[in-house]
Amino acid sequence: MPVAEQVLLRSVTMWLLLQSLLLLASCLRSAAAFPKGCYPSEEEGLKTFRCSNARLTEVPRDIPNDTNKLYLDSNRIPFLPRDAFRDLPLLLELDLSHNAIASVESGAFRGLAEHLHSLDLSSNRLVSVGKDAFSNLKAKVNLSNNPWRCDCRLQELIRTVDLAAGSSGGIVCDSSAQEEHVGKAFLQVIADTDFCNVYKKTTDIAMLVTMFGWFAMVISYLVYYVRQNQEDARRHLEYLKSLPSKQRRSEESSTISTVV
């Protein structure tokens, strides 16, 4: 083989080896940046990032920003802070089921409104969540198997979100102001009870009671004031009667004109 061909072959071989080493180093560096138990993959043409059963206690920060499907299920995440997923503009599916989530801050899903179509929050520890936490979110949301408190706040939340098909029956009252609601599906309960209307009536009654109390206090003060003045006038007249007649007539006239 000519020397020139040998040199060219060696150059190509070295170039391919160098490229392989660079690719391997890049993969190792990316893998090292991910939390333990998390890994990227591609499923049905969608970029997926899986962190299932990874013992996570918070939402990872080093998730690739081109992720389409994110699985954070079966971990120990206790709450979702504001802007937890703001760097994932292409996210389509988000699975947060089987965690310990008890709180969702307003703005936790900010930036996901345009593309997200599936959000799973089932089997967590949600008791009460403000409707603002899901503001502008168009995704199908699964809220089943949480220890919900059935009240006006939950009623407003259910009216705000688009529940995933078949998940509504799993939203059950774990607690409620009315004991008969406990253990029943929330949608079954609100078919007969408007929690927000009951709350409004209670507030109106409390306001009326407060106003009546203030009115009663004002009337009581006026009655006391009139009686006190009458008593003072009576005592003064009795005092005048004890004075000599000339001085008494003069002061009686003055007292009567003052009272009138």
Coordinates of C-alpha atoms in Angstrom, one line a residue, residues 233-256 259:
A233 CA -82.8 66.9 86.1
R234 CA -84.9 65.2 88.8
R235 CA -82.1 65.6 91.4
H236 CA -81.6 69.2 90.5
L237 CA -85.4 69.9 90.9
E238 CA -85.4 68.2 94.3
Y239 CA -82.4 70.4 95.2
L240 CA -84.2 73.5 94.1
K241 CA -87.3 72.6 96.3
S242 CA -85.1 72.7 99.3
L243 CA -84.0 76.3 98.7
P244 CA -85.9 79.5 100.0
S245 CA -89.0 80.3 97.9
K246 CA -87.7 83.4 96.1
Q247 CA -84.4 81.9 95.0
R248 CA -86.2 78.6 94.3
R249 CA -88.7 80.2 91.9
S250 CA -85.9 82.0 90.1
E251 CA -83.8 78.8 89.6
E252 CA -86.8 76.7 88.8
S253 CA -87.6 79.0 85.9
S254 CA -84.0 78.7 84.8
T255 CA -84.0 74.9 85.2
I256 CA -87.3 74.4 83.4
V259 CA -84.6 71.3 80.3

